[in-house]
XYZ file of C-alpha atoms in Angstrom:
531
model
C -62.857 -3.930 -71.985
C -64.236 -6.080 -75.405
C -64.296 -9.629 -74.489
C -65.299 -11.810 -76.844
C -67.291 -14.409 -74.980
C -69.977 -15.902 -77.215
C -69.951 -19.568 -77.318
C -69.261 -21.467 -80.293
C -71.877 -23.652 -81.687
C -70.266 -27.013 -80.323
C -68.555 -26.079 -77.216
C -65.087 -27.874 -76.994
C -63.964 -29.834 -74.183
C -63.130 -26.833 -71.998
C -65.360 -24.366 -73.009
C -67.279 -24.068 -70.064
C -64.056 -23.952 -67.666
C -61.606 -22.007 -69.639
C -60.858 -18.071 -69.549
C -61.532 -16.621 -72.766
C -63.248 -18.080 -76.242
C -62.600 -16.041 -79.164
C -64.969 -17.955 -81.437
C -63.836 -15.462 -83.909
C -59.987 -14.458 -83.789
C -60.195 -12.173 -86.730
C -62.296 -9.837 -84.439
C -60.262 -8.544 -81.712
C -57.596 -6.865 -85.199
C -60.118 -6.131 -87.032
C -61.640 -3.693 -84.268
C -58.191 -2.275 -84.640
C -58.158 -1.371 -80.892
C -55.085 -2.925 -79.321
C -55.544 -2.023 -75.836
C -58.804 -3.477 -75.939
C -57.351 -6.593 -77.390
C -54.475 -6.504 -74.550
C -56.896 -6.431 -71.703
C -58.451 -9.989 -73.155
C -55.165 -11.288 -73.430
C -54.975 -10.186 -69.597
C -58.303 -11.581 -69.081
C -57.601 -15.214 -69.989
C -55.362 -15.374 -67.425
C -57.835 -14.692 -64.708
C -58.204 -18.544 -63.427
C -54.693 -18.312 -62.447
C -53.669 -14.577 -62.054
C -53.414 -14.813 -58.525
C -51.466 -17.707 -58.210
C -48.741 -15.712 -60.879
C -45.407 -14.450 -59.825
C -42.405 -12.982 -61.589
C -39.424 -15.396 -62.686
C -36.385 -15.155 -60.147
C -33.648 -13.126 -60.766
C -30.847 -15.545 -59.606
C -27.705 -13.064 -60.470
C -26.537 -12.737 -56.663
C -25.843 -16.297 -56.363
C -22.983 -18.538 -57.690
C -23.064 -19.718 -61.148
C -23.394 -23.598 -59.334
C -26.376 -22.424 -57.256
C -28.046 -20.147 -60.235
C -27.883 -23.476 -62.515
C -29.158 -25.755 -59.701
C -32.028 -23.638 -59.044
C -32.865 -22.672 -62.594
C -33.047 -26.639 -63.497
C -35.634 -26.695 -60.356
C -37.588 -23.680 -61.797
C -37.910 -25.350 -65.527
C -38.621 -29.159 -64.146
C -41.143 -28.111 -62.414
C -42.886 -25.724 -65.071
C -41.643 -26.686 -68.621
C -44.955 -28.129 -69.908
C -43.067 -30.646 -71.840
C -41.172 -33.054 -69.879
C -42.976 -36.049 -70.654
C -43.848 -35.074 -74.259
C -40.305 -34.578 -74.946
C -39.051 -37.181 -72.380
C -36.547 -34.280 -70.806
C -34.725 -36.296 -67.819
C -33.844 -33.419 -65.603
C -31.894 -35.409 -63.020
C -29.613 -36.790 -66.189
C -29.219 -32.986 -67.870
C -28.103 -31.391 -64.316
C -25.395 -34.557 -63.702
C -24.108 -33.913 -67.084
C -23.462 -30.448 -67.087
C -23.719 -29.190 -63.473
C -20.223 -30.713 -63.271
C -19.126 -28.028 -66.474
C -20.402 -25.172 -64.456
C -18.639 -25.719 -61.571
C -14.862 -26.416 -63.033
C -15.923 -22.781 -65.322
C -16.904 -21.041 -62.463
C -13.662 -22.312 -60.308
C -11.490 -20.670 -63.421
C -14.072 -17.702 -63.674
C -14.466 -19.147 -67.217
C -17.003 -16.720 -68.294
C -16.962 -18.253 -71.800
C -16.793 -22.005 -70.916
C -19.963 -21.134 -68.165
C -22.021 -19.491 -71.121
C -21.164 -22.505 -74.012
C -22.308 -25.021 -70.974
C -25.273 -23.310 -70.427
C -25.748 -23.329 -74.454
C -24.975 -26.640 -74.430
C -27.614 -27.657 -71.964
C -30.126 -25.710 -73.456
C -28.996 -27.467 -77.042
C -30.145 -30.840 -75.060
C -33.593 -30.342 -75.191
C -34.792 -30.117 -78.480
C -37.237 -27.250 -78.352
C -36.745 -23.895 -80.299
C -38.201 -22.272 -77.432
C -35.750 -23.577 -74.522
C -33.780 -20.633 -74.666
C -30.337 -19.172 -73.158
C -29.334 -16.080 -74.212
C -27.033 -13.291 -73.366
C -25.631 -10.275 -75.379
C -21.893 -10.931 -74.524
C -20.905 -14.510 -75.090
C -17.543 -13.948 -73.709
C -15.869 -14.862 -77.055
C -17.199 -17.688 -76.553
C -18.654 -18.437 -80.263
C -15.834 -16.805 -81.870
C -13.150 -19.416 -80.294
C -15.650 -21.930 -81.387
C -16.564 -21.163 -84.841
C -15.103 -18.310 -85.628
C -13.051 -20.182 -87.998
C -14.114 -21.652 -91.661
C -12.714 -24.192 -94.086
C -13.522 -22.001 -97.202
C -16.576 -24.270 -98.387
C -20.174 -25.946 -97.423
C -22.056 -28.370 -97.739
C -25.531 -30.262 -97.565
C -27.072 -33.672 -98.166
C -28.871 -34.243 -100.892
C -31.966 -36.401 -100.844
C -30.132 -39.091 -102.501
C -28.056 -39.546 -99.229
C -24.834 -38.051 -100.836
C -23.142 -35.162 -99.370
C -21.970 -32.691 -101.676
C -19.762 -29.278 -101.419
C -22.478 -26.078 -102.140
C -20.243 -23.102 -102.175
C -16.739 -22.582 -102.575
C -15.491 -18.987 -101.532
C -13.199 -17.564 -103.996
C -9.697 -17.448 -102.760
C -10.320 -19.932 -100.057
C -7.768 -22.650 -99.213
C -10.558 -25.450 -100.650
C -10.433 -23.793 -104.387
C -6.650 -23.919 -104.248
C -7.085 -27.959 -103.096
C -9.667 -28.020 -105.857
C -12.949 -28.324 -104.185
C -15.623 -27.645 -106.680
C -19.694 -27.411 -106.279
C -20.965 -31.010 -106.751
C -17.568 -32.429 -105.330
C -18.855 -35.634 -103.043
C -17.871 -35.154 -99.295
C -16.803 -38.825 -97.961
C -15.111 -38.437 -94.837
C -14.208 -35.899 -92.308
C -10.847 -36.043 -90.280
C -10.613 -40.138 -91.103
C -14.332 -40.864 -90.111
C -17.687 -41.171 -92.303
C -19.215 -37.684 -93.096
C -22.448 -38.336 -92.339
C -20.986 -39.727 -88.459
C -19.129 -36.079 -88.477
C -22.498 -34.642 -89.469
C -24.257 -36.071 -86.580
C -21.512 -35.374 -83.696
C -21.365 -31.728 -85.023
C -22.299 -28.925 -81.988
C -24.989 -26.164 -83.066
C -25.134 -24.719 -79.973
C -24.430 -21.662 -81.649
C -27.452 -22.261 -84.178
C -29.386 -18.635 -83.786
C -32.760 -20.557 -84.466
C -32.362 -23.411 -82.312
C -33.829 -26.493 -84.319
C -36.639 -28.587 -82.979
C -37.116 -31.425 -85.416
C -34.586 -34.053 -87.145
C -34.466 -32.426 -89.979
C -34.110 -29.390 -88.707
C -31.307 -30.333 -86.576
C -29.489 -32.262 -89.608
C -30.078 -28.983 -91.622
C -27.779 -26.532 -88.851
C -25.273 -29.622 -88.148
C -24.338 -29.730 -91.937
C -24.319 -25.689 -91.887
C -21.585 -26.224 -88.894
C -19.348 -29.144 -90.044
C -17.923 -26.616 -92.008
C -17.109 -24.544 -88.670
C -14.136 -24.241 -86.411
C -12.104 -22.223 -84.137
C -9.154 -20.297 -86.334
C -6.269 -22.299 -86.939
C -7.803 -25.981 -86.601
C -7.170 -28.263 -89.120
C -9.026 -30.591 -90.871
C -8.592 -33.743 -93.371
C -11.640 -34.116 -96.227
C -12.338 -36.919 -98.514
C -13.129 -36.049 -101.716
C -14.705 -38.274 -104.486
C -14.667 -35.716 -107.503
C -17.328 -36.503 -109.777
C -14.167 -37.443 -112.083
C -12.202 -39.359 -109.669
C -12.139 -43.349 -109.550
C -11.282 -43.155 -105.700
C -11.456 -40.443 -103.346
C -8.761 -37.893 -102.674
C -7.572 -36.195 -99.291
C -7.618 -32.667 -99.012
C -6.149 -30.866 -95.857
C -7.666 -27.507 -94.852
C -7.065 -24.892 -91.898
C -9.831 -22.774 -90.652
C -9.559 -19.454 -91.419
C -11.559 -16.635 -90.162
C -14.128 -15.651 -93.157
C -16.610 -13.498 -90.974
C -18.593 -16.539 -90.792
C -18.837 -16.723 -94.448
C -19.867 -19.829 -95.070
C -22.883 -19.588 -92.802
C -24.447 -16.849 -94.472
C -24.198 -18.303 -97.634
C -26.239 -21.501 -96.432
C -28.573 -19.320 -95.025
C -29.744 -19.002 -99.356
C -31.555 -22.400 -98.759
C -33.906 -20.660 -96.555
C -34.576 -18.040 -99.810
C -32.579 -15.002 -98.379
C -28.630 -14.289 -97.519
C -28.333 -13.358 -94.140
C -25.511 -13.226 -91.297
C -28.098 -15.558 -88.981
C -25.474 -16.250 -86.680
C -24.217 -13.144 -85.528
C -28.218 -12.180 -85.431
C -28.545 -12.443 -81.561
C -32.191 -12.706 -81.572
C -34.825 -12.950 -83.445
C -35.419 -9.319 -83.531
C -32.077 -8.890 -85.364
C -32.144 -11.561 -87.654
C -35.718 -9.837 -89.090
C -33.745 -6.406 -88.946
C -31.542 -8.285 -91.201
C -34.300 -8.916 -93.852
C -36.703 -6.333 -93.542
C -37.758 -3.035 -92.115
C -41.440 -4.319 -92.462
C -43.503 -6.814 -90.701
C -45.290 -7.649 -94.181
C -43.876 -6.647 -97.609
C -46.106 -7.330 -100.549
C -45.296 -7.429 -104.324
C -46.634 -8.725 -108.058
C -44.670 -11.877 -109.213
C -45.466 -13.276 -112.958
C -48.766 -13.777 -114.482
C -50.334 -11.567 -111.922
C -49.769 -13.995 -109.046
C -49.117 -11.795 -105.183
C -46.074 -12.637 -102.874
C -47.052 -11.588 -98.992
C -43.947 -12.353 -96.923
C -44.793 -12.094 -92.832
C -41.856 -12.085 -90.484
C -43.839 -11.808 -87.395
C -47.482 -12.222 -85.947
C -47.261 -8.316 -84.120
C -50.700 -6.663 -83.945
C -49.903 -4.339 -86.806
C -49.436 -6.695 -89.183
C -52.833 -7.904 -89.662
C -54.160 -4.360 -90.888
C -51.430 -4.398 -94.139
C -51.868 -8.423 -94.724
C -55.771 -7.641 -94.884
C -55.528 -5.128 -97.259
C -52.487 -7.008 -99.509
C -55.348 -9.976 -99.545
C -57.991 -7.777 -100.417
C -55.964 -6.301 -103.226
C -55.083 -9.207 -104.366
C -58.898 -10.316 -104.582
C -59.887 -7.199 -106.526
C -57.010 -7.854 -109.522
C -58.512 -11.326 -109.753
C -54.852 -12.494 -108.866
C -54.545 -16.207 -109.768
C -52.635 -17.733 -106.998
C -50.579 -16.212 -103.487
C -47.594 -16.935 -102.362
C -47.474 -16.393 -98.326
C -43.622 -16.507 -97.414
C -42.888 -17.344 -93.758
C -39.832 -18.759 -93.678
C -38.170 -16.204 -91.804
C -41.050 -15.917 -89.502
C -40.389 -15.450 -85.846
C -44.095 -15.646 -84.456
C -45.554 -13.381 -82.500
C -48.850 -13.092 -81.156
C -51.363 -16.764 -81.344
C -54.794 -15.475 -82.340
C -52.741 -13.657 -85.335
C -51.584 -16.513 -86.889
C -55.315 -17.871 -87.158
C -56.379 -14.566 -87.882
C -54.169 -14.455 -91.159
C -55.531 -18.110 -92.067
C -59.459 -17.091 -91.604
C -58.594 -15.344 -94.924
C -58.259 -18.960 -96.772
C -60.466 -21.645 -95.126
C -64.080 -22.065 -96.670
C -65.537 -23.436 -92.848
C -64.915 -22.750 -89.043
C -61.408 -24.402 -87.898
C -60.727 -24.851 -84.567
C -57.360 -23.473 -83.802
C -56.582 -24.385 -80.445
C -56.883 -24.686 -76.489
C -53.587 -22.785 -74.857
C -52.219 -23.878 -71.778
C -50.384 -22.397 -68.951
C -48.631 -23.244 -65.572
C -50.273 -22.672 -62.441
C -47.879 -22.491 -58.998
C -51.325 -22.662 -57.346
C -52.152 -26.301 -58.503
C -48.716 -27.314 -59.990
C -51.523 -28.075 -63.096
C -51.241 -27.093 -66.575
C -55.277 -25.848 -67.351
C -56.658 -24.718 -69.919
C -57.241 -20.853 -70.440
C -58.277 -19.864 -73.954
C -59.918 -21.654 -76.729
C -60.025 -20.351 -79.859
C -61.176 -20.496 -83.445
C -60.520 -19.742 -87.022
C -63.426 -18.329 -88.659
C -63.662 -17.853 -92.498
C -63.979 -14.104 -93.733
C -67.421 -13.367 -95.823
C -64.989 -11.864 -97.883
C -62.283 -14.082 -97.886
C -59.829 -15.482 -100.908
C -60.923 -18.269 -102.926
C -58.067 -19.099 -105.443
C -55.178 -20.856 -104.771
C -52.298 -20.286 -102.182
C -49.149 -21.735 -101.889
C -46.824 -20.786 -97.953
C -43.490 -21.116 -97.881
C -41.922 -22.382 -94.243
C -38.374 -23.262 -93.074
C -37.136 -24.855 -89.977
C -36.967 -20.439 -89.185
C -40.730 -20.791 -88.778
C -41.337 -21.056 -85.339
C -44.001 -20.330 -83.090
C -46.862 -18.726 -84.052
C -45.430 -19.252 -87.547
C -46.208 -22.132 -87.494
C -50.103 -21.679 -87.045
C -51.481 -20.713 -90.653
C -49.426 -23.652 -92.276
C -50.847 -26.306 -89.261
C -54.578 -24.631 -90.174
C -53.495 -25.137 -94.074
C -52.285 -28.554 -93.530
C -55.325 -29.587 -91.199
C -58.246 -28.234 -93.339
C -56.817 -29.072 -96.634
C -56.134 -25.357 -98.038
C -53.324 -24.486 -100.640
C -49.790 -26.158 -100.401
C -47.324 -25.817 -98.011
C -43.855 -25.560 -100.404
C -40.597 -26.024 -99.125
C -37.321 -28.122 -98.421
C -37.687 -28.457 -94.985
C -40.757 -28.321 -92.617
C -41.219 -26.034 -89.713
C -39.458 -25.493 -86.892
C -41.565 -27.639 -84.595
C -42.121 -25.199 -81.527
C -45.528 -24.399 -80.841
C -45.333 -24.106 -76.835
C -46.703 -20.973 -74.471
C -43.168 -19.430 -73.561
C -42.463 -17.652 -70.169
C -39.258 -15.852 -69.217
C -37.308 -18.103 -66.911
C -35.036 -17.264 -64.605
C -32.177 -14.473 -64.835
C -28.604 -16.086 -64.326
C -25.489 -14.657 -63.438
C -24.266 -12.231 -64.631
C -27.469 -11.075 -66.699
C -28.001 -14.120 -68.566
C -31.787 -14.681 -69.797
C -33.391 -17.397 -70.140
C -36.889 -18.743 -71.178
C -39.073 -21.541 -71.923
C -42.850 -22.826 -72.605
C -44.761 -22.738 -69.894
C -47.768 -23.744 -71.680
C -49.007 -25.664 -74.714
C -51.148 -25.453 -77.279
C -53.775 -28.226 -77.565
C -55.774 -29.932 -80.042
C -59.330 -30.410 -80.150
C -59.226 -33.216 -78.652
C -56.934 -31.981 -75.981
C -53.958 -33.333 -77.413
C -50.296 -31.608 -78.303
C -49.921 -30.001 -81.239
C -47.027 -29.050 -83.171
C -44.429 -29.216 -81.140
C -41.952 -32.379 -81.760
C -42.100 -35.149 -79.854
C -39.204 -37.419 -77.884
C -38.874 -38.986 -81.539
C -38.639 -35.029 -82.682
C -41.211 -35.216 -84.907
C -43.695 -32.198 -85.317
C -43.966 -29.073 -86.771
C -45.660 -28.482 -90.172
C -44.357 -30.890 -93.269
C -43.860 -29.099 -96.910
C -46.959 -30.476 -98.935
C -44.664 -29.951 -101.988
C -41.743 -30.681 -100.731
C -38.915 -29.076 -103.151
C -35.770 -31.724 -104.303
C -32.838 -31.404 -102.626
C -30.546 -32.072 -105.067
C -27.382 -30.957 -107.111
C -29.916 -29.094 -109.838
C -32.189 -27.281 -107.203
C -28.694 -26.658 -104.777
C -26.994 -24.893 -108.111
C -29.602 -22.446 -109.061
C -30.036 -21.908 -105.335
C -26.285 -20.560 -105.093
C -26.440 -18.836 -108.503
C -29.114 -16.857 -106.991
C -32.902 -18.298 -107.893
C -35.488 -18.693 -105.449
C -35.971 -22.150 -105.824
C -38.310 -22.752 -103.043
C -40.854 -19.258 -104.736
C -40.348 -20.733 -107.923
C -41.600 -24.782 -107.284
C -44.470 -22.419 -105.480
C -45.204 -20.207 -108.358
C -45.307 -23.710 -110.777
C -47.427 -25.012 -108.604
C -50.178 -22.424 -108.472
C -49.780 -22.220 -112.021
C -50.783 -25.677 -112.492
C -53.869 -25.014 -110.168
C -55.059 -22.280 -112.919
C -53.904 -24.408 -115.692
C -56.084 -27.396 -114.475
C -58.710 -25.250 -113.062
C -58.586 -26.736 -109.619
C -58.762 -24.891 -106.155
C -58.088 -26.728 -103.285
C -61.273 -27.077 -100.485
C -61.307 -27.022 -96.959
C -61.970 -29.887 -96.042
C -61.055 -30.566 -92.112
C -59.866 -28.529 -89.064
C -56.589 -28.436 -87.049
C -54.621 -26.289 -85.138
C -52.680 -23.728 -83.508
C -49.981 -22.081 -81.363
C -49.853 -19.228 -78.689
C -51.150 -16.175 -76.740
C -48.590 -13.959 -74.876
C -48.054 -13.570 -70.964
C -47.811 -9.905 -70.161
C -44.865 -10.744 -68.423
C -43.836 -12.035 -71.378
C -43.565 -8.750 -73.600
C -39.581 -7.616 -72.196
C -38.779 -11.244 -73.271
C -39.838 -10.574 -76.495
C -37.898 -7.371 -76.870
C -34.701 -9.402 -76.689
C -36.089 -12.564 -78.656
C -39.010 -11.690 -80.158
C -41.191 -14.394 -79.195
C -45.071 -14.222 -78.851
């Protein structure tokens, strides 16, 4: 066993009580010896090993019981009850009396949309339920469309996006640009906010992440519901009414919408987050030459493997002198915590302090510290300009370069939208009837000054905000749909502008982190894909 052990010059707050330090995170992949690296992962659970035990598997009991006790199990372990201000008394009232009239019926579908329901409650990417049959559930619920989409522009005004050809809204005359006003006789922007995602394959963590899935699913219903839309044409003096029927489009309009996020892709039918990056590459990192000799490195996950490939795309990248890098991780489904400040030791100019991680103990009920850890810059290391690209789809350990980027002053961080906002330790949770998995963070990642970061608050603020944020608005939405990039391209201007001026952003301060795997953890992440 390699354990990294050697104390940083300024030892943190918990440095001398704590499991592991990697005072260098880059190490353990660089060594390029994962066993080694899995047996300190291991290790910095040590203080609390013993006290350890496997989730419950609750499938012999009724689907009343299973609920009661998995609420019990996650109140007393979710390490963000107060942070989040989760009432678990008031979630159990409201939908313990849901499971019981579904399991009365045998409901299997109305028991699996309450349990997505609850789990849609607490607004944390990383509160999962999950199951591979949903009982038809999301079909009777969405399986339906109204032939168009929409999203809010920055201006406040709510706008149609796409149009499917054929669909019942071009026959009415729906155009792109056509102002949405009202939705089956109320305000759109009330619809907007009563719309379910439950059935949102990334589960939102942050306001704007939520308003960004609820827009994607006004447009959503079961087959054969109707709907009345007000229209105010661009051409119009006063608004029209346009009745539609939802039709099923193979979810059509959702995959379209998924182009704000730089890719098509059928996210919802994408059970996990293992299939939605089947969906969008074969690779953990691709690599490839833009204009003007600038590098695009897209990561979809933190595994162990990918650090070898995003090395040597960086190091490539050095040796042509490339100008700028774009680092896409807006489909980025995290992975493994001392990776994600691994890939950012590659940028900063000084040490960063990444984080102190967190995890239950059923010993002490207590939430101590196990692992501290720390970015440390490469000898080697990039020194021109770098501009990451993040969506609400960044989660987890996704989310740990951009928080190191934002914190230390590196590069931009380009977008629409920020990050996903879920930065916690996640542990399987208990297994419901009849199969049905569920998980949650049992541990969070701390600042240092032992504070929670990342992760959005009871206001559901956090994750990482765009630097450059990108305009949302009818221009940016038009070339989006017609195919550009826009999000790459307001990145590629912007590095362009750092060579043009001559300028190359300095670290300047620290920040940040996210999350080290339980082993107990890894047949979780075969299903979801999770750190």
């Amino acid at each position: 066993m390699f354990l990294v052990l050697v104390q940083p010059a300024c030892a943190g707050l918990y440095t001398d009580s704590c499991g592991m330090v990697w005072t260098d995170t880059c190490v353990p992949f660089e060594r390029d010896n994962e066993t080694a690296y899995y047996e300190e992962l291991a290790a910095s659970f040590a203080p609390i090993a013993d006290n350890l035990t496997e989730a419950p598997d609750l499938g012999n009991l009724s689907w009343s019981d299973a609920f009661s006790e998995m609420c019990t199990y996650m109140e007393e372990r979710y390490a963000f009850t107060e942070w989040r201000g989760v009432d678990w008394d008031l979630l159990y009232a409201t939908y313990a009396p849901g499971i019981a009239d579904a399991e009365k019926s045998q409901d299997a579908a109305a028991y699996y949309r309450t349990l997505r329901e609850f789990a849609s409650a607490i607004p944390d990417g990383h509160v999962i339920i999950f199951s591979p049959d949903d009982f038809g559930a999301k079909y009777a619920d969405i399986g339906g469309g109204y032939g168009f989409a929409v999203a809010r522009l920055d201006s406040g005004e709510v706008i149609a996006t796409y149009v499917a050809d054929g669909s019942d809204a071009e026959k009415a005359g729906i155009r792109f640009g056509d102002e949405v006003v009202s939705w089956n006789g109320r305000p759109v922007g009330e619809a907007i906010d009563a719309t379910s995602i439950i059935w949102a394959p990334v589960k939102p963590s942050t306001t704007e992440g939520i308003l960004l899935q609820k827009q994607r699913f006004l447009t959503r219903a079961p087959v054969g519901a109707g709907v009345t839309v007000g229209i105010a044409a661009p051409e119009d003096s006063a608004p029209r009414t346009v009745n539609l029927t939802g039709a099923e489009d193979g979810y059509d309009t959702l995959i379209r919408t998924s182009i704000f996020l730089g890719r098509e892709a059928n996210d919802v039918e994408a059970g996990t987050g293992a299939e939605l990056k089947a969906m969008i590459s074969n690779d953990t990192v691709t690599c490839r030459p833009l204009s003007g000799g600038i590098v695009y490195i897209a990561i979809y996950e933190e595994a162990y493997d990918a650090y070898q490939p995003f090395r040597a795309a960086v190091k490539d990248a050095i040796a042509k002198d490339a100008p700028g890098i774009v680092i896409d991780l807006r489909f980025n489904r995290g992975g493994d915590d001392n990776l994600g400040s691994a890939l950012a030791a590659w940028f900063v100019d000084r040490p960063v302090f990444y984080e102190y991680g967190t995890s239950y103990d059923p010993g002490t009920g207590e939430f101590p510290v196990l692992w501290e850890s720390w970015t440390q810059p490469r000898p080697d290391r990039y020194m021109g300009p770098v501009a990451v690209l993040v969506s609400p789809y960044t989660i987890s350990t996704g989310e740990g370069l951009p928080k190191v980027f934002a914190g230390s002053g590196t590069g931009a961080i380009v977008s629409w939208y920020g990050t996903n906002g879920a930065f916690g330790i996640v542990s399987p949770g208990p297994v419901l009837p009849p199969g049905i998995m569920t998980a949650f963070p049992a541990g969070a990642s701390l600042d240092e000054n032992g504070r929670i970061q990342v992760d959005s608050n009871a206001s559901m603020i956090g994750g990482v905000a765009p630097t450059v944020r990108v305009p949302l608005d009818a221009d940016t939405l038009a070339r989006a749909m017609a195919g550009e990039d826009v999000q790459l391209t307001y990145a590629v201007e912007w590095l362009e502008a750092q060579a043009k001026n001559g300028t190359v952003p300095a670290a300047t301060e620290a920040a940040p982190g996210c999350v080290v795997p339980l082993a107990a953890v890894a047949v979780l992440m075969i299903w979801y894909g999770r750190r």
